[in-house]
mmCIF file of C-alpha atoms in Angstrom:
data_model
loop_
_atom_site.group_PDB
_atom_site.id
_atom_site.type_symbol
_atom_site.label_atom_id
_atom_site.label_comp_id
_atom_site.label_asym_id
_atom_site.label_seq_id
_atom_site.Cartn_x
_atom_site.Cartn_y
_atom_site.Cartn_z
ATOM 1 C CA GLU O 7 -9.808 -22.928 -5.567
ATOM 2 C CA VAL O 8 -6.875 -20.744 -6.525
ATOM 3 C CA GLN O 9 -3.923 -21.090 -4.157
ATOM 4 C CA LEU O 10 -0.656 -19.195 -4.246
ATOM 5 C CA VAL O 11 1.990 -20.103 -1.695
ATOM 6 C CA GLU O 12 5.150 -18.037 -1.399
ATOM 7 C CA SER O 13 8.371 -19.238 0.175
ATOM 8 C CA GLY O 14 12.027 -18.327 0.402
ATOM 9 C CA GLY O 15 11.907 -15.290 2.663
ATOM 10 C CA GLY O 16 14.006 -14.812 5.763
ATOM 11 C CA LEU O 17 16.726 -12.716 7.357
ATOM 12 C CA VAL O 18 19.468 -11.808 4.893
ATOM 13 C CA GLN O 19 22.515 -9.566 5.095
ATOM 14 C CA PRO O 20 22.789 -6.522 2.830
ATOM 15 C CA GLY O 21 24.512 -7.307 -0.448
ATOM 16 C CA ARG O 22 23.461 -10.966 -0.486
ATOM 17 C CA SER O 23 21.036 -12.633 -2.904
ATOM 18 C CA LEU O 24 17.767 -14.443 -2.368
ATOM 19 C CA ARG O 25 15.296 -16.389 -4.475
ATOM 20 C CA LEU O 26 11.605 -16.281 -3.695
ATOM 21 C CA SER O 27 9.222 -18.916 -5.007
ATOM 22 C CA CYS O 28 5.476 -19.006 -5.499
ATOM 23 C CA GLU O 29 3.724 -22.316 -6.056
ATOM 24 C CA ALA O 30 0.366 -22.062 -7.781
ATOM 25 C CA SER O 31 -2.578 -24.453 -7.860
ATOM 26 C CA GLY O 32 -6.266 -24.459 -8.672
ATOM 27 C CA PHE O 33 -6.019 -22.791 -12.072
ATOM 28 C CA SER O 34 -4.236 -23.123 -15.415
ATOM 29 C CA PHE O 35 -1.013 -21.426 -14.389
ATOM 30 C CA ASN O 36 0.366 -21.289 -17.932
ATOM 31 C CA ASP O 37 -2.585 -19.167 -19.093
ATOM 32 C CA TYR O 38 -1.936 -16.175 -16.840
ATOM 33 C CA THR O 39 0.384 -13.269 -16.319
ATOM 34 C CA MET O 40 1.856 -13.367 -12.816
ATOM 35 C CA HIS O 41 3.240 -10.651 -10.583
ATOM 36 C CA TRP O 42 5.217 -9.848 -7.471
ATOM 37 C CA VAL O 43 4.023 -7.069 -5.173
ATOM 38 C CA ARG O 44 5.810 -6.013 -2.006
ATOM 39 C CA GLN O 45 4.822 -4.161 1.128
ATOM 40 C CA ALA O 46 7.287 -2.763 3.623
ATOM 41 C CA PRO O 47 6.086 -3.165 7.221
ATOM 42 C CA GLY O 48 3.400 -0.573 7.934
ATOM 43 C CA LYS O 49 3.599 0.867 4.423
ATOM 44 C CA GLY O 50 1.635 0.691 1.188
ATOM 45 C CA LEU O 51 1.711 -1.705 -1.746
ATOM 46 C CA GLU O 52 4.361 -1.550 -4.452
ATOM 47 C CA TRP O 53 4.089 -3.497 -7.699
ATOM 48 C CA VAL O 54 7.543 -4.977 -8.258
ATOM 49 C CA SER O 55 7.514 -7.149 -11.374
ATOM 50 C CA GLY O 56 5.333 -9.064 -13.797
ATOM 51 C CA ILE O 57 5.780 -11.811 -16.371
ATOM 52 C CA SER O 58 3.495 -12.893 -19.183
ATOM 53 C CA TRP O 59 2.196 -16.449 -19.559
ATOM 54 C CA ASN O 60 5.020 -17.505 -21.887
ATOM 55 C CA SER O 61 7.750 -15.307 -20.341
ATOM 56 C CA GLY O 62 7.759 -13.275 -23.545
ATOM 57 C CA SER O 63 6.964 -10.019 -21.788
ATOM 58 C CA ILE O 64 8.543 -8.965 -18.501
ATOM 59 C CA GLY O 65 8.447 -5.726 -16.572
ATOM 60 C CA TYR O 66 9.974 -4.233 -13.440
ATOM 61 C CA ALA O 67 9.378 -1.230 -11.257
ATOM 62 C CA ASP O 68 12.109 1.359 -11.733
ATOM 63 C CA SER O 69 13.056 0.928 -8.068
ATOM 64 C CA VAL O 70 14.194 -2.677 -8.625
ATOM 65 C CA LYS O 71 15.244 -2.776 -12.271
ATOM 66 C CA GLY O 72 18.681 -4.281 -12.699
ATOM 67 C CA ARG O 73 18.647 -6.146 -9.346
ATOM 68 C CA PHE O 74 15.470 -8.243 -9.514
ATOM 69 C CA ILE O 75 14.859 -11.054 -11.992
ATOM 70 C CA ILE O 76 11.432 -12.604 -12.433
ATOM 71 C CA SER O 77 10.980 -16.008 -14.015
ATOM 72 C CA ARG O 78 8.495 -18.843 -14.179
ATOM 73 C CA ASP O 79 8.396 -22.577 -14.803
ATOM 74 C CA ASN O 80 5.019 -23.513 -16.227
ATOM 75 C CA ALA O 81 5.782 -27.231 -15.928
ATOM 76 C CA LYS O 82 6.140 -26.742 -12.173
ATOM 77 C CA ASN O 83 3.334 -24.171 -11.791
ATOM 78 C CA SER O 84 5.871 -21.908 -10.158
ATOM 79 C CA LEU O 85 6.857 -18.259 -10.190
ATOM 80 C CA TYR O 86 10.212 -16.972 -8.977
ATOM 81 C CA LEU O 87 11.862 -13.726 -7.989
ATOM 82 C CA HIS O 88 15.616 -13.585 -7.769
ATOM 83 C CA ILE O 89 16.825 -10.608 -5.778
ATOM 84 C CA ASN O 90 20.458 -9.552 -6.058
ATOM 85 C CA SER O 91 22.458 -7.058 -3.999
ATOM 86 C CA LEU O 92 19.823 -6.857 -1.295
ATOM 87 C CA LYS O 93 19.356 -3.489 0.389
ATOM 88 C CA VAL O 94 17.835 -2.629 3.748
ATOM 89 C CA GLU O 95 15.001 -0.929 1.877
ATOM 90 C CA ASP O 96 14.076 -4.258 0.247
ATOM 91 C CA THR O 97 12.722 -5.374 3.633
ATOM 92 C CA ALA O 98 9.072 -6.206 2.980
ATOM 93 C CA PHE O 99 6.424 -8.824 2.619
ATOM 94 C CA TYR O 100 6.569 -10.159 -0.919
ATOM 95 C CA TYR O 101 3.300 -11.338 -2.420
ATOM 96 C CA CYS O 102 2.744 -13.193 -5.655
ATOM 97 C CA ALA O 103 -0.476 -12.414 -7.459
ATOM 98 C CA LYS O 104 -2.348 -13.714 -10.473
ATOM 99 C CA ASP O 105 -3.386 -11.821 -13.606
ATOM 100 C CA ILE O 106 -4.030 -8.110 -13.964
ATOM 101 C CA PRO O 107 -6.043 -6.851 -12.201
ATOM 102 C CA LEU O 108 -4.562 -8.902 -9.394
ATOM 103 C CA ASP O 109 -7.441 -11.213 -8.677
ATOM 104 C CA SER O 110 -5.748 -13.706 -6.369
ATOM 105 C CA TRP O 111 -2.918 -13.234 -3.902
ATOM 106 C CA GLY O 112 -0.742 -15.441 -1.768
ATOM 107 C CA GLN O 113 -0.227 -14.772 1.913
ATOM 108 C CA GLY O 114 3.252 -13.379 1.362
ATOM 109 C CA THR O 115 6.767 -14.165 2.505
ATOM 110 C CA LEU O 116 8.758 -11.755 4.658
ATOM 111 C CA VAL O 117 12.199 -10.676 3.570
ATOM 112 C CA THR O 118 14.237 -8.879 6.219
ATOM 113 C CA VAL O 119 17.506 -7.309 5.141
ATOM 114 C CA SER O 120 19.725 -6.487 8.073
ATOM 115 C CA SER O 121 23.295 -6.927 9.206
ATOM 116 C CA GLU V 15 5.270 6.620 -14.522
ATOM 117 C CA ILE V 16 1.626 7.232 -13.680
ATOM 118 C CA VAL V 17 1.278 8.518 -10.124
ATOM 119 C CA LEU V 18 -1.912 7.800 -8.194
ATOM 120 C CA THR V 19 -2.991 9.955 -5.266
ATOM 121 C CA GLN V 20 -5.718 8.923 -2.833
ATOM 122 C CA SER V 21 -7.812 11.059 -0.558
ATOM 123 C CA PRO V 22 -8.451 11.312 2.242
ATOM 124 C CA ALA V 23 -5.571 9.480 3.895
ATOM 125 C CA THR V 24 -7.905 8.450 6.716
ATOM 126 C CA LEU V 25 -11.684 8.363 6.834
ATOM 127 C CA SER V 26 -13.359 7.996 10.231
ATOM 128 C CA LEU V 27 -16.928 6.758 9.988
ATOM 129 C CA SER V 28 -19.497 4.739 11.906
ATOM 130 C CA PRO V 29 -21.091 1.450 10.807
ATOM 131 C CA GLY V 30 -24.045 2.126 8.541
ATOM 132 C CA GLU V 31 -22.561 5.300 7.095
ATOM 133 C CA ARG V 32 -21.493 5.844 3.511
ATOM 134 C CA ALA V 33 -17.798 5.952 2.615
ATOM 135 C CA THR V 34 -16.529 7.847 -0.417
ATOM 136 C CA LEU V 35 -12.882 7.315 -1.371
ATOM 137 C CA SER V 36 -11.080 9.156 -4.142
ATOM 138 C CA CYS V 37 -8.232 8.165 -6.447
ATOM 139 C CA ARG V 38 -6.670 10.575 -8.921
ATOM 140 C CA ALA V 39 -4.178 9.699 -11.673
ATOM 141 C CA SER V 40 -1.412 11.960 -12.952
ATOM 142 C CA ARG V 41 -2.600 11.248 -16.496
ATOM 143 C CA SER V 42 -5.460 9.347 -18.048
ATOM 144 C CA VAL V 43 -5.689 5.639 -17.298
ATOM 145 C CA ASN V 44 -8.935 5.299 -19.290
ATOM 146 C CA ASP V 45 -10.986 2.964 -17.093
ATOM 147 C CA TYR V 46 -8.075 0.672 -16.204
ATOM 148 C CA LEU V 47 -8.374 1.279 -12.493
ATOM 149 C CA ALA V 48 -8.829 -1.310 -9.762
ATOM 150 C CA TRP V 49 -9.563 -1.114 -6.044
ATOM 151 C CA TYR V 50 -8.249 -3.481 -3.377
ATOM 152 C CA GLN V 51 -9.094 -3.929 0.285
ATOM 153 C CA GLN V 52 -6.500 -4.964 2.845
ATOM 154 C CA LYS V 53 -7.162 -5.900 6.452
ATOM 155 C CA PRO V 54 -4.396 -6.130 9.075
ATOM 156 C CA GLY V 55 -2.291 -9.257 8.693
ATOM 157 C CA GLN V 56 -3.987 -10.254 5.445
ATOM 158 C CA ALA V 57 -3.169 -10.102 1.773
ATOM 159 C CA PRO V 58 -5.048 -7.545 -0.324
ATOM 160 C CA ARG V 59 -8.304 -8.555 -1.997
ATOM 161 C CA LEU V 60 -9.570 -7.328 -5.349
ATOM 162 C CA LEU V 61 -12.849 -5.415 -5.012
ATOM 163 C CA ILE V 62 -13.385 -3.503 -8.246
ATOM 164 C CA TYR V 63 -11.728 -3.742 -11.657
ATOM 165 C CA ASP V 64 -11.905 -1.550 -14.746
ATOM 166 C CA ALA V 65 -13.296 1.283 -12.628
ATOM 167 C CA SER V 66 -16.776 -0.075 -12.007
ATOM 168 C CA ASN V 67 -16.908 -3.879 -12.179
ATOM 169 C CA ARG V 68 -17.220 -5.786 -8.929
ATOM 170 C CA ALA V 69 -14.943 -8.781 -8.582
ATOM 171 C CA THR V 70 -16.385 -12.207 -7.870
ATOM 172 C CA GLY V 71 -18.058 -12.438 -4.483
ATOM 173 C CA ILE V 72 -17.860 -8.729 -3.673
ATOM 174 C CA PRO V 73 -21.043 -7.377 -2.050
ATOM 175 C CA ALA V 74 -23.187 -4.873 -3.909
ATOM 176 C CA ARG V 75 -22.548 -2.188 -1.264
ATOM 177 C CA PHE V 76 -19.151 -1.690 -2.951
ATOM 178 C CA SER V 77 -19.284 0.349 -6.144
ATOM 179 C CA GLY V 78 -16.760 2.115 -8.313
ATOM 180 C CA SER V 79 -17.063 4.964 -10.749
ATOM 181 C CA GLY V 80 -14.974 7.323 -12.827
ATOM 182 C CA SER V 81 -12.774 7.335 -15.898
ATOM 183 C CA GLY V 82 -9.728 9.142 -17.182
ATOM 184 C CA THR V 83 -8.038 10.625 -14.133
ATOM 185 C CA ASP V 84 -10.702 10.726 -11.387
ATOM 186 C CA PHE V 85 -12.172 7.696 -9.692
ATOM 187 C CA THR V 86 -14.341 6.970 -6.688
ATOM 188 C CA LEU V 87 -14.942 3.919 -4.533
ATOM 189 C CA THR V 88 -18.198 4.066 -2.602
ATOM 190 C CA ILE V 89 -19.186 1.779 0.244
ATOM 191 C CA SER V 90 -22.869 2.450 0.661
ATOM 192 C CA ASN V 91 -23.568 1.105 4.146
ATOM 193 C CA LEU V 92 -20.442 0.339 6.143
ATOM 194 C CA GLU V 93 -20.355 -3.059 7.780
ATOM 195 C CA PRO V 94 -17.943 -3.789 10.669
ATOM 196 C CA GLU V 95 -15.795 -5.930 8.354
ATOM 197 C CA ASP V 96 -15.318 -3.014 5.908
ATOM 198 C CA PHE V 97 -12.952 -1.101 8.193
ATOM 199 C CA ALA V 98 -9.664 -1.606 6.387
ATOM 200 C CA VAL V 99 -7.190 0.062 4.051
ATOM 201 C CA TYR V 100 -8.184 0.589 0.419
ATOM 202 C CA TYR V 101 -5.761 0.937 -2.465
ATOM 203 C CA CYS V 102 -6.313 1.905 -6.066
ATOM 204 C CA GLN V 103 -4.100 0.568 -8.855
ATOM 205 C CA GLN V 104 -3.795 1.400 -12.546
ATOM 206 C CA ARG V 105 -3.041 -1.054 -15.342
ATOM 207 C CA SER V 106 -3.035 1.467 -18.186
ATOM 208 C CA ASP V 107 0.757 1.681 -18.254
ATOM 209 C CA TRP V 108 1.627 -1.918 -19.131
ATOM 210 C CA PHE V 109 4.035 -3.507 -16.671
ATOM 211 C CA LYS V 110 4.225 -0.257 -14.702
ATOM 212 C CA PHE V 111 1.229 -1.049 -12.532
ATOM 213 C CA THR V 112 1.374 1.597 -9.844
ATOM 214 C CA PHE V 113 -0.664 1.704 -6.651
ATOM 215 C CA GLY V 114 -1.990 4.670 -4.763
ATOM 216 C CA PRO V 115 -0.796 5.255 -1.169
ATOM 217 C CA GLY V 116 -4.051 3.986 0.339
ATOM 218 C CA THR V 117 -6.996 5.275 2.342
ATOM 219 C CA LYS V 118 -7.617 3.898 5.803
ATOM 220 C CA VAL V 119 -11.268 3.617 6.791
ATOM 221 C CA ASP V 120 -11.465 3.407 10.537
ATOM 222 C CA ILE V 121 -14.211 3.364 13.120
ATOM 223 C CA LYS V 122 -15.292 6.723 14.464
#
């Protein structure tokens, strides 16, 4: 059974940094493109970033380019999202998801940016 | 960036009725269009991929159609568990995988 478990969210002040993690199990992690998708409370879904199986191809939504860094460690079956210079508008649930289309999702981790 | 628009924003129906949801792309996405269902407090779930293919375990009452810029998700006989928000997403623009704003299907 595919499992994706996000962690690293919490309450953070504007301007600070945060690293989110996603631990994967139940599938061959190093065979799949992985993604981060976020959802502000009460709002719709926004694809944030994706990374190919070997980290050779990476993409970001225009809204986060330059502040977000996606990475992965295939030896640890883990996906990461480093968020710099956090803004209030980054407040959201952050989901990791497998492949494209996004066929498996974690339960999300909530990032709240507030002073 | 490919912009997806969904209509209607809200669809009020009764169990047993047919739901027809629309997704329109600002330019052709070929058939690289997926549909997701999200219930309150839950992560989204993949329903349909590549416009018309049901994902694993998805009931046959869910069907997708369309290509190019116009797509439809049909739920043929609404069950109580189908009342949720539905999003479309395109994967034509690689690593610019935009979502539509969603359609909420609620109980009339």
